[in-house]
Tab-separated table of C-alpha atoms in Angstrom:
chain	number	residue	atom	x	y	z
A	5	UNK	CA	120.028	-93.631	28.038
A	6	UNK	CA	116.304	-94.072	27.484
A	7	UNK	CA	114.881	-92.717	23.745
A	8	UNK	CA	113.982	-88.356	22.640
A	9	UNK	CA	110.439	-88.842	21.697
A	10	UNK	CA	109.593	-88.268	19.083
A	11	UNK	CA	107.684	-84.885	17.911
A	12	UNK	CA	105.523	-84.828	14.949
A	13	UNK	CA	106.144	-81.502	12.761
A	14	UNK	CA	103.172	-79.333	11.162
A	15	UNK	CA	103.655	-77.121	8.701
A	16	UNK	CA	103.916	-73.917	9.748
A	17	UNK	CA	99.448	-73.052	8.948
A	18	UNK	CA	99.062	-75.910	11.052
A	19	UNK	CA	97.230	-79.029	9.703
A	20	UNK	CA	94.942	-79.447	6.690
A	21	UNK	CA	90.746	-79.291	6.582
A	22	UNK	CA	90.446	-83.040	7.085
A	23	UNK	CA	93.333	-84.907	8.320
A	24	UNK	CA	94.243	-85.560	11.664
A	25	UNK	CA	97.509	-84.540	13.578
A	26	UNK	CA	99.078	-87.952	12.773
A	27	UNK	CA	98.470	-86.611	9.204
A	28	UNK	CA	95.626	-89.231	8.918
A	29	UNK	CA	91.893	-88.108	6.994
A	30	UNK	CA	90.480	-87.628	9.907
A	31	UNK	CA	86.006	-88.740	9.388
A	32	UNK	CA	83.217	-85.984	9.576
A	33	UNK	CA	81.669	-87.965	13.411
A	34	UNK	CA	85.423	-85.911	13.838
A	35	UNK	CA	85.539	-82.207	12.255
A	36	UNK	CA	84.127	-78.880	13.600
A	37	UNK	CA	81.945	-77.528	11.830
A	38	UNK	CA	85.561	-75.632	9.842
A	39	UNK	CA	87.257	-77.673	9.052
A	40	UNK	CA	83.557	-79.396	7.408
A	41	UNK	CA	83.178	-75.889	5.812
A	42	UNK	CA	86.704	-75.935	4.672
A	43	UNK	CA	86.272	-78.820	2.875
A	44	UNK	CA	83.795	-79.191	1.107
A	45	UNK	CA	85.187	-75.783	-0.360
A	46	UNK	CA	88.203	-77.819	-1.221
A	47	UNK	CA	86.385	-80.350	-2.896
A	48	UNK	CA	84.195	-77.716	-4.808
A	49	UNK	CA	86.537	-75.954	-6.087
A	50	UNK	CA	88.828	-78.826	-7.018
A	51	UNK	CA	86.047	-79.944	-9.120
A	52	UNK	CA	85.640	-76.763	-10.837
A	53	UNK	CA	89.057	-76.618	-11.967
A	54	UNK	CA	87.890	-80.227	-13.332
A	55	UNK	CA	85.759	-79.291	-14.966
A	56	UNK	CA	87.540	-75.705	-16.607
A	57	UNK	CA	90.414	-77.342	-17.693
A	58	UNK	CA	87.542	-80.768	-20.004
A	59	UNK	CA	86.596	-77.525	-21.113
A	60	UNK	CA	89.118	-75.536	-22.572
A	61	UNK	CA	91.202	-79.010	-24.395
A	62	UNK	CA	87.702	-79.313	-25.945
A	63	UNK	CA	87.518	-83.100	-24.195
A	64	UNK	CA	83.665	-84.556	-22.200
A	65	UNK	CA	83.614	-85.463	-19.273
A	66	UNK	CA	83.920	-89.402	-19.804
A	67	UNK	CA	80.900	-91.154	-18.500
A	68	UNK	CA	80.485	-93.672	-15.682
A	69	UNK	CA	80.099	-97.206	-17.042
A	70	UNK	CA	76.396	-97.554	-16.103
A	71	UNK	CA	75.808	-95.142	-19.342
A	72	UNK	CA	78.155	-97.034	-21.750
A	73	UNK	CA	76.322	-95.762	-25.034
A	74	UNK	CA	74.140	-98.240	-27.013
A	75	UNK	CA	74.286	-99.889	-30.087
A	76	UNK	CA	72.651	-97.243	-32.673
A	77	UNK	CA	74.754	-93.959	-31.188
A	78	UNK	CA	76.283	-93.280	-34.154
A	79	UNK	CA	73.826	-93.206	-35.802
A	80	UNK	CA	71.818	-91.287	-33.134
A	81	UNK	CA	74.362	-89.023	-33.069
A	82	UNK	CA	74.979	-88.774	-37.117
A	83	UNK	CA	70.591	-87.668	-36.951
A	84	UNK	CA	72.042	-85.085	-34.439
A	85	UNK	CA	74.119	-83.624	-36.317
A	86	UNK	CA	72.240	-84.005	-39.628
A	87	UNK	CA	69.010	-82.059	-37.694
A	88	UNK	CA	71.723	-78.816	-36.547
A	89	UNK	CA	72.929	-78.864	-39.649
A	90	UNK	CA	68.859	-79.091	-41.020
A	91	UNK	CA	68.141	-76.278	-37.817
A	92	UNK	CA	70.239	-73.906	-39.104
A	93	UNK	CA	69.476	-73.303	-42.520
A	94	UNK	CA	67.101	-70.023	-43.402
A	95	UNK	CA	63.984	-70.556	-42.375
A	96	UNK	CA	61.392	-68.373	-45.702
A	97	UNK	CA	60.607	-65.076	-44.750
A	98	UNK	CA	57.101	-66.037	-45.378
A	99	UNK	CA	57.871	-68.549	-43.475
A	100	UNK	CA	58.454	-66.513	-40.030
A	101	UNK	CA	55.896	-63.889	-41.180
A	102	UNK	CA	53.295	-66.812	-40.622
A	103	UNK	CA	53.870	-67.566	-37.718
A	104	UNK	CA	54.646	-64.037	-36.133
A	105	UNK	CA	51.149	-63.111	-37.214
A	106	UNK	CA	50.142	-66.424	-35.924
A	107	UNK	CA	51.801	-65.685	-32.320
A	108	UNK	CA	49.842	-62.250	-32.656
A	109	UNK	CA	46.951	-63.656	-32.907
A	110	UNK	CA	47.916	-65.797	-29.838
A	111	UNK	CA	49.337	-63.099	-27.635
A	112	UNK	CA	45.888	-60.654	-28.839
A	113	UNK	CA	43.161	-63.922	-28.059
A	114	UNK	CA	44.982	-63.896	-24.699
A	115	UNK	CA	44.982	-60.696	-23.908
A	116	UNK	CA	41.758	-60.305	-24.530
A	117	UNK	CA	40.088	-63.166	-21.755
A	118	UNK	CA	42.858	-61.337	-19.450
A	119	UNK	CA	40.454	-58.324	-20.438
A	120	UNK	CA	37.415	-59.585	-20.196
A	121	UNK	CA	38.570	-61.532	-16.963
A	122	UNK	CA	39.691	-57.706	-15.661
A	123	UNK	CA	36.542	-55.722	-16.198
A	124	UNK	CA	33.830	-58.368	-15.560
A	125	UNK	CA	32.210	-56.956	-12.100
A	126	UNK	CA	34.065	-59.092	-9.803
A	127	UNK	CA	31.513	-58.622	-6.278
A	128	UNK	CA	29.178	-60.845	-7.920
A	129	UNK	CA	31.520	-63.269	-9.119
A	130	UNK	CA	29.766	-65.917	-6.357
A	131	UNK	CA	27.255	-65.946	-8.992
A	132	UNK	CA	26.241	-68.628	-10.411
A	133	UNK	CA	26.144	-68.107	-13.974
A	134	UNK	CA	24.288	-70.330	-16.547
A	135	UNK	CA	26.967	-72.033	-18.194
A	136	UNK	CA	26.367	-74.808	-20.129
A	137	UNK	CA	26.674	-78.260	-19.688
A	138	UNK	CA	30.203	-79.745	-19.981
A	139	UNK	CA	30.764	-83.771	-20.060
A	140	UNK	CA	29.595	-86.264	-17.524
A	141	UNK	CA	31.768	-87.428	-15.233
A	142	UNK	CA	31.145	-90.113	-14.727
A	143	UNK	CA	28.001	-92.912	-15.073
A	144	UNK	CA	25.951	-90.328	-16.214
A	145	UNK	CA	22.203	-91.042	-17.138
A	146	UNK	CA	19.897	-90.820	-20.117
A	147	UNK	CA	17.676	-89.040	-18.590
A	148	UNK	CA	19.893	-87.097	-15.987
A	149	UNK	CA	22.200	-85.832	-18.927
A	150	UNK	CA	18.226	-84.648	-20.829
A	151	UNK	CA	17.356	-82.839	-17.955
A	152	UNK	CA	20.839	-81.558	-16.663
A	153	UNK	CA	19.896	-79.887	-20.342
A	154	UNK	CA	16.799	-78.762	-20.291
A	155	UNK	CA	18.252	-76.467	-16.465
A	156	UNK	CA	20.815	-75.026	-18.222
A	157	UNK	CA	18.657	-73.521	-21.483
A	158	UNK	CA	15.665	-72.535	-18.098
A	159	UNK	CA	13.528	-74.970	-20.278
A	160	UNK	CA	13.029	-76.000	-16.963
A	161	UNK	CA	12.289	-73.014	-14.684
A	162	UNK	CA	9.828	-72.478	-10.638
A	163	UNK	CA	10.987	-75.050	-8.096
A	164	UNK	CA	7.556	-76.789	-7.674
A	165	UNK	CA	8.400	-77.567	-11.905
A	166	UNK	CA	12.640	-78.727	-11.609
A	167	UNK	CA	11.803	-80.317	-8.088
A	168	UNK	CA	9.336	-83.292	-9.666
A	169	UNK	CA	11.302	-83.246	-13.190
A	170	UNK	CA	14.436	-84.587	-10.926
A	171	UNK	CA	12.144	-86.681	-9.003
A	172	UNK	CA	10.452	-88.282	-11.920
A	173	UNK	CA	14.505	-88.605	-13.354
A	174	UNK	CA	15.229	-90.254	-10.778
A	175	UNK	CA	12.797	-92.741	-10.867
A	176	UNK	CA	13.999	-94.134	-13.770
A	177	UNK	CA	17.253	-94.196	-12.826
A	178	UNK	CA	15.748	-96.038	-10.144
A	179	UNK	CA	14.464	-98.853	-11.979
A	180	UNK	CA	17.146	-98.999	-14.578
A	181	UNK	CA	20.178	-99.837	-12.007
A	182	UNK	CA	21.209	-103.116	-11.398
A	183	UNK	CA	23.111	-103.930	-7.729
A	184	UNK	CA	26.619	-105.079	-8.590
A	185	UNK	CA	27.657	-108.705	-6.689
A	186	UNK	CA	28.658	-108.616	-3.018
A	187	UNK	CA	26.855	-104.937	-2.898
A	188	UNK	CA	23.699	-104.241	-1.611
A	189	UNK	CA	20.596	-102.393	-3.164
A	190	UNK	CA	20.539	-99.380	0.684
A	191	UNK	CA	24.247	-98.710	0.324
A	192	UNK	CA	25.210	-98.963	-4.178
A	193	UNK	CA	22.600	-96.677	-5.476
A	194	UNK	CA	23.755	-94.183	-2.498
A	195	UNK	CA	27.093	-94.504	-4.636
A	196	UNK	CA	25.123	-94.498	-7.921
A	197	UNK	CA	23.686	-91.865	-7.676
A	198	UNK	CA	26.368	-88.523	-6.305
A	199	UNK	CA	27.724	-88.716	-9.667
A	200	UNK	CA	23.168	-87.937	-11.383
A	201	UNK	CA	22.921	-85.053	-8.783
A	202	UNK	CA	26.480	-83.480	-9.389
A	203	UNK	CA	25.597	-83.499	-13.163
A	204	UNK	CA	22.853	-81.657	-11.845
A	205	UNK	CA	24.231	-78.748	-9.781
A	206	UNK	CA	26.592	-78.363	-12.635
A	207	UNK	CA	23.795	-77.564	-14.541
A	208	UNK	CA	22.628	-75.077	-12.777
A	209	UNK	CA	22.892	-74.740	-8.659
A	210	UNK	CA	20.103	-76.635	-6.698
A	211	UNK	CA	16.984	-75.974	-5.580
A	212	UNK	CA	15.914	-75.547	-2.135
A	213	UNK	CA	13.078	-78.407	-2.935
A	214	UNK	CA	15.388	-80.074	-4.700
A	215	UNK	CA	17.474	-80.700	-2.185
A	216	UNK	CA	14.855	-81.494	0.283
A	217	UNK	CA	13.185	-83.642	-2.306
A	218	UNK	CA	16.468	-85.455	-2.191
A	219	UNK	CA	17.638	-85.689	0.998
A	220	UNK	CA	14.093	-87.005	1.741
A	221	UNK	CA	14.471	-89.962	-0.585
A	222	UNK	CA	18.482	-89.931	0.524
A	223	UNK	CA	16.614	-90.900	4.098
A	224	UNK	CA	14.167	-93.211	2.105
A	225	UNK	CA	17.015	-95.502	0.415
A	226	UNK	CA	19.082	-95.621	3.473
A	227	UNK	CA	16.127	-96.954	5.651
A	228	UNK	CA	15.740	-99.855	2.234
A	229	UNK	CA	15.519	-103.439	3.851
A	230	UNK	CA	18.353	-105.950	3.378
A	231	UNK	CA	16.079	-108.740	2.429
A	232	UNK	CA	13.934	-107.134	0.114
A	233	UNK	CA	14.016	-108.300	-3.422
A	234	UNK	CA	16.001	-105.916	-5.980
A	235	UNK	CA	13.140	-105.777	-7.990
A	236	UNK	CA	10.804	-104.740	-4.993
A	237	UNK	CA	13.170	-102.542	-2.875
A	238	UNK	CA	13.028	-100.598	-6.172
A	239	UNK	CA	9.060	-100.319	-6.735
A	240	UNK	CA	8.899	-99.218	-2.808
A	241	UNK	CA	11.103	-96.278	-3.971
A	242	UNK	CA	9.897	-94.838	-6.800
A	243	UNK	CA	5.964	-95.352	-4.814
A	244	UNK	CA	7.506	-93.226	-2.088
A	245	UNK	CA	9.317	-90.687	-4.515
A	246	UNK	CA	5.573	-90.317	-6.081
A	247	UNK	CA	4.628	-90.555	-2.276
A	248	UNK	CA	6.223	-87.839	-2.018
A	249	UNK	CA	5.379	-85.494	-5.129
A	250	UNK	CA	1.620	-85.991	-3.776
A	251	UNK	CA	1.218	-85.031	-0.235
A	252	UNK	CA	4.086	-82.013	0.091
A	253	UNK	CA	2.820	-81.175	-3.829
A	254	UNK	CA	0.053	-81.487	-5.815
A	255	UNK	CA	-2.196	-81.823	-2.420
A	256	UNK	CA	0.498	-79.108	-0.522
A	257	UNK	CA	-2.032	-77.154	-3.566
A	258	UNK	CA	-4.943	-77.421	-3.188
A	259	UNK	CA	-4.635	-77.003	-0.024
A	260	UNK	CA	-3.532	-72.841	-0.074
A	261	UNK	CA	-5.532	-72.909	-3.499
A	262	UNK	CA	-8.325	-73.104	-1.824
A	263	UNK	CA	-8.020	-70.874	1.884
A	264	UNK	CA	-5.866	-68.355	0.046
A	265	UNK	CA	-8.844	-68.009	-2.380
A	266	UNK	CA	-10.703	-67.741	0.243
A	267	UNK	CA	-9.422	-65.136	0.961
A	268	UNK	CA	-9.919	-62.800	-2.276
A	269	UNK	CA	-13.559	-61.490	-2.252
A	270	UNK	CA	-15.475	-59.875	-5.221
A	271	UNK	CA	-14.299	-56.482	-6.952
A	272	UNK	CA	-10.710	-57.452	-5.416
A	273	UNK	CA	-8.237	-56.147	-7.624
A	274	UNK	CA	-4.851	-59.002	-6.614
A	275	UNK	CA	-1.794	-57.814	-7.328
A	276	UNK	CA	0.600	-60.245	-8.845
A	277	UNK	CA	5.139	-60.061	-9.382
A	278	UNK	CA	5.808	-62.591	-12.417
A	279	UNK	CA	4.706	-65.447	-12.000
A	280	UNK	CA	4.313	-68.514	-9.791
A	281	UNK	CA	2.050	-71.410	-10.335
A	282	UNK	CA	1.116	-71.704	-7.359
A	283	UNK	CA	-0.758	-68.243	-7.471
A	284	UNK	CA	-1.578	-69.345	-10.660
A	285	UNK	CA	-3.463	-72.611	-9.237
A	286	UNK	CA	-4.725	-70.369	-6.143
A	287	UNK	CA	-6.091	-67.450	-9.517
A	288	UNK	CA	-8.513	-69.903	-11.139
A	289	UNK	CA	-9.283	-71.827	-8.255
A	290	UNK	CA	-11.668	-68.696	-6.919
A	291	UNK	CA	-12.033	-67.584	-10.307
A	292	UNK	CA	-13.256	-71.183	-11.226
A	293	UNK	CA	-15.801	-70.512	-7.838
A	294	UNK	CA	-17.823	-67.742	-9.314
A	295	UNK	CA	-16.172	-64.777	-7.888
A	296	UNK	CA	-15.571	-61.604	-9.259
A	297	UNK	CA	-11.817	-60.140	-9.430
A	298	UNK	CA	-8.888	-58.552	-11.936
A	299	UNK	CA	-6.121	-58.764	-11.153
A	300	UNK	CA	-3.363	-57.245	-12.400
A	301	UNK	CA	0.335	-58.761	-13.285
A	302	UNK	CA	3.739	-57.169	-12.781
A	303	UNK	CA	6.306	-58.165	-14.739
A	304	UNK	CA	10.511	-57.659	-15.011
A	305	UNK	CA	12.648	-58.537	-16.977
A	306	UNK	CA	14.809	-60.745	-18.392
A	307	UNK	CA	12.344	-63.220	-17.957
A	308	UNK	CA	9.237	-61.837	-17.907
A	309	UNK	CA	7.072	-64.799	-17.224
A	310	UNK	CA	3.635	-62.874	-16.343
A	311	UNK	CA	3.301	-62.168	-20.119
A	312	UNK	CA	2.689	-66.121	-19.840
A	313	UNK	CA	0.590	-65.357	-16.079
A	314	UNK	CA	-1.856	-62.537	-18.011
A	315	UNK	CA	-2.451	-65.473	-21.487
A	316	UNK	CA	-3.853	-68.185	-18.884
A	317	UNK	CA	-5.570	-65.869	-16.657
A	318	UNK	CA	-7.582	-63.807	-19.333
A	319	UNK	CA	-8.530	-67.279	-21.739
A	320	UNK	CA	-10.102	-68.616	-18.311
A	321	UNK	CA	-12.436	-65.583	-18.533
A	322	UNK	CA	-9.858	-62.982	-15.097
A	323	UNK	CA	-9.976	-59.589	-15.721
A	324	UNK	CA	-6.503	-58.481	-16.343
A	325	UNK	CA	-3.816	-55.825	-16.632
A	326	UNK	CA	-0.517	-55.906	-17.998
A	327	UNK	CA	2.342	-53.525	-16.824
A	328	UNK	CA	6.187	-53.403	-15.601
A	329	UNK	CA	7.541	-53.658	-12.735
A	330	UNK	CA	8.280	-48.833	-13.397
A	331	UNK	CA	4.962	-48.338	-13.497
A	332	UNK	CA	4.488	-50.583	-10.365
A	333	UNK	CA	3.552	-47.679	-7.681
A	334	UNK	CA	0.805	-45.742	-10.189
A	335	UNK	CA	-1.715	-48.257	-9.293
A	336	UNK	CA	-0.459	-49.506	-6.168
A	337	UNK	CA	-2.304	-47.380	-4.446
A	338	UNK	CA	-5.510	-49.713	-6.669
A	339	UNK	CA	-5.111	-52.788	-5.019
A	340	UNK	CA	-6.580	-54.379	-2.472
A	341	UNK	CA	-5.021	-57.483	-1.730
A	342	UNK	CA	-0.265	-58.421	-3.038
A	343	UNK	CA	-0.252	-62.828	-3.845
A	344	UNK	CA	2.906	-63.173	-4.379
A	345	UNK	CA	4.842	-66.811	-4.973
A	346	UNK	CA	8.443	-68.055	-2.723
A	347	UNK	CA	11.818	-69.975	-4.370
A	348	UNK	CA	12.072	-70.660	-0.615
A	349	UNK	CA	11.443	-69.149	2.401
A	350	UNK	CA	14.308	-68.781	5.440
A	351	UNK	CA	13.690	-70.145	9.800
A	352	UNK	CA	14.017	-66.314	10.106
A	353	UNK	CA	10.862	-65.334	8.135
A	354	UNK	CA	13.152	-63.454	4.868
A	355	UNK	CA	10.637	-64.837	1.133
A	356	UNK	CA	13.738	-66.184	-1.522
A	357	UNK	CA	12.042	-65.379	-4.993
A	358	UNK	CA	11.737	-63.988	-8.549
A	359	UNK	CA	13.947	-60.930	-8.352
A	360	UNK	CA	11.910	-57.648	-7.741
A	361	UNK	CA	9.232	-59.434	-5.112
A	362	UNK	CA	10.985	-57.326	-2.847
A	363	UNK	CA	10.659	-53.981	-4.674
A	364	UNK	CA	6.376	-55.611	-4.682
A	365	UNK	CA	6.342	-55.948	-1.102
A	366	UNK	CA	7.866	-53.346	-0.209
A	367	UNK	CA	5.353	-50.699	-2.158
A	368	UNK	CA	2.592	-52.198	-1.040
A	369	UNK	CA	3.763	-51.976	2.749
A	370	UNK	CA	3.728	-47.967	2.029
A	371	UNK	CA	0.391	-47.989	0.485
A	372	UNK	CA	-0.666	-50.323	4.261
A	373	UNK	CA	-1.573	-53.091	1.523
A	374	UNK	CA	-1.795	-56.659	3.404
A	375	UNK	CA	1.408	-59.209	0.997
A	376	UNK	CA	0.732	-62.430	1.041
A	377	UNK	CA	3.050	-65.624	1.003
A	378	UNK	CA	1.715	-68.971	-1.088
A	379	UNK	CA	4.703	-71.227	-0.399
A	380	UNK	CA	4.923	-74.578	0.249
A	381	UNK	CA	6.411	-76.209	3.240
A	382	UNK	CA	7.926	-78.860	1.567
A	383	UNK	CA	9.629	-74.830	0.036
A	384	UNK	CA	11.340	-74.136	3.797
A	385	UNK	CA	14.724	-74.086	4.434
A	386	UNK	CA	16.549	-74.129	8.262
A	387	UNK	CA	19.588	-71.515	6.995
A	388	UNK	CA	18.500	-67.825	7.941
A	389	UNK	CA	19.212	-65.742	4.468
A	390	UNK	CA	19.798	-62.023	5.578
A	391	UNK	CA	20.328	-60.732	1.860
A	392	UNK	CA	20.190	-61.537	-1.885
A	393	UNK	CA	24.174	-61.307	-2.242
A	394	UNK	CA	25.509	-64.204	-1.042
A	395	UNK	CA	23.620	-67.001	-2.510
A	396	UNK	CA	22.126	-65.660	-6.177
A	397	UNK	CA	21.859	-66.861	-9.031
A	398	UNK	CA	21.933	-65.525	-13.064
A	399	UNK	CA	19.732	-64.936	-15.604
A	400	UNK	CA	20.257	-65.899	-18.762
A	401	UNK	CA	21.337	-63.218	-21.726
A	402	UNK	CA	20.115	-62.138	-25.318
A	403	UNK	CA	17.710	-59.555	-23.986
A	404	UNK	CA	15.549	-58.637	-26.506
A	405	UNK	CA	14.791	-54.496	-25.502
A	406	UNK	CA	12.174	-52.760	-28.728
A	407	UNK	CA	12.910	-50.163	-30.672
A	408	UNK	CA	10.360	-47.218	-31.122
A	409	UNK	CA	9.633	-47.332	-34.723
A	410	UNK	CA	9.392	-50.757	-34.805
A	411	UNK	CA	12.252	-49.999	-37.557
A	412	UNK	CA	15.860	-52.056	-36.585
A	413	UNK	CA	15.647	-56.142	-37.342
A	414	UNK	CA	15.066	-58.267	-34.563
A	415	UNK	CA	18.666	-59.360	-34.294
A	416	UNK	CA	19.927	-56.339	-33.753
A	417	UNK	CA	18.478	-55.883	-30.856
A	418	UNK	CA	19.864	-58.935	-28.300
A	419	UNK	CA	20.991	-57.457	-25.356
A	420	UNK	CA	23.864	-59.487	-25.067
A	421	UNK	CA	28.437	-58.264	-23.165
A	422	UNK	CA	30.644	-56.766	-25.161
A	423	UNK	CA	33.463	-55.147	-24.863
A	424	UNK	CA	32.211	-51.776	-23.283
A	425	UNK	CA	29.023	-54.228	-21.242
A	426	UNK	CA	28.219	-56.443	-18.662
A	427	UNK	CA	24.569	-57.879	-18.572
A	428	UNK	CA	24.187	-58.693	-15.003
A	429	UNK	CA	20.676	-60.417	-14.730
A	430	UNK	CA	20.128	-61.436	-10.350
A	431	UNK	CA	17.395	-63.973	-11.407
A	432	UNK	CA	16.774	-63.814	-6.852
A	433	UNK	CA	15.731	-60.685	-4.210
A	434	UNK	CA	15.030	-61.410	-0.590
A	435	UNK	CA	11.752	-60.067	0.726
A	436	UNK	CA	12.351	-58.841	4.868
A	437	UNK	CA	9.786	-60.211	6.845
A	438	UNK	CA	8.413	-56.905	8.019
A	439	UNK	CA	7.396	-56.699	4.461
A	440	UNK	CA	5.438	-59.464	4.756
A	441	UNK	CA	2.030	-60.159	6.562
A	442	UNK	CA	1.647	-63.717	6.446
A	443	UNK	CA	1.727	-66.670	4.716
A	444	UNK	CA	0.128	-69.881	3.489
A	445	UNK	CA	1.099	-73.036	3.692
A	446	UNK	CA	-0.767	-76.244	3.592
A	447	UNK	CA	-0.917	-76.348	7.410
A	448	UNK	CA	-2.001	-72.935	7.443
A	449	UNK	CA	-2.144	-69.034	7.309
A	450	UNK	CA	2.042	-68.211	9.493
A	451	UNK	CA	2.568	-64.957	10.063
A	452	UNK	CA	6.193	-64.518	8.815
A	453	UNK	CA	7.731	-64.233	12.991
A	454	UNK	CA	6.477	-68.247	13.350
A	455	UNK	CA	8.398	-69.351	10.375
A	456	UNK	CA	10.259	-71.439	12.921
A	457	UNK	CA	7.142	-73.787	13.651
A	458	UNK	CA	7.569	-75.828	10.322
A	459	UNK	CA	9.178	-78.374	11.366
A	460	UNK	CA	7.187	-78.797	14.565
A	461	UNK	CA	3.523	-78.555	12.571
A	462	UNK	CA	5.730	-81.070	10.249
A	463	UNK	CA	6.672	-83.430	12.934
A	464	UNK	CA	9.926	-82.945	12.062
A	465	UNK	CA	9.844	-84.018	7.961
A	466	UNK	CA	11.606	-81.956	6.547
């Protein structure tokens, strides 16, 4: 007889998850998704029950063999018990009060900082703020560190003065530079100058004139002959820097002096705003050539640069009148020509200059008075700027407001940020080209709608 087949007998609920029908454990690949989930849940439940049982019996979970207690563990346990007993000892009331006071002071300082940040004019937070020079990052030359400090404290102001000071400091850096072994001067010097430039920019935002000059310097460095001895190459670079200063700034100013000076006639009344080094030279040159004219110097806070200009012109024998910007409307009807300088000039003909220049130009246009801008071509920027909000800089704080009669000490007149007072001193504004009559450069007198032709006139030297 044929024996009857053997049948597997299962519990009423079927085989357990993770087991085959023959009672052998399944591999996870052979399990279904539901079986794998059930197996994981049973493992978690078993682990939790084991941990709970150990906790009830007061036993610590066993350590793995590879984590045996090292020699001296008993001493560490004793010290731990001692520290716990010390922690349980009561803290004196004076100590608790001191800790609470210190925590309260820290919280108050944090709240004050948060409030000062919250009350600040956030829409102007992108303006370049005057800030102290931070710690130098990288190998910073002493000449660059000193120059950055002068920039941050506004000891050196003006586009021309800042550019000349920067190039002069770079001459010192280049002369002190030594090319490392297995490097070339034309490549490694660029790497050496990068932290120097970054340090200057950290002290104060880079001007257009500095950017154009540094771009030309990098171009000269990259074109250095590889076969030239190191000292000769450094001398050649310093000579090119001197040539740039002489041709693009000094000689350019001399040409502008002659061109703009010829526009000044006898008995003219010239109005200028703040202090421009080029306009100052033009007025002094016109006076030295024998022309008799008078100058109205308009000034405004916080820099009050026009005071120095009025002092220089009056000492030279020029009849001067000094007034502040709010009184501009009362004298504009007597003016023949408005002469102003520029921080930079853009492709669309807009002039970026000291804050208040736009107001002077608009008032002059209202009274049909020609506005002449004296500007070197190296201040040209191939960008288009439509307002002075997207890019600007803040003047330093500490403005002095006079009191009449002067009965208060000078220290109490300093206007600074206070809990309910925020000082905002934008340094520049943008004069639209429609308010400008002509721009006097070293390549000639250019109308504002033809400013984009400056690179062509210079043969793309910018």
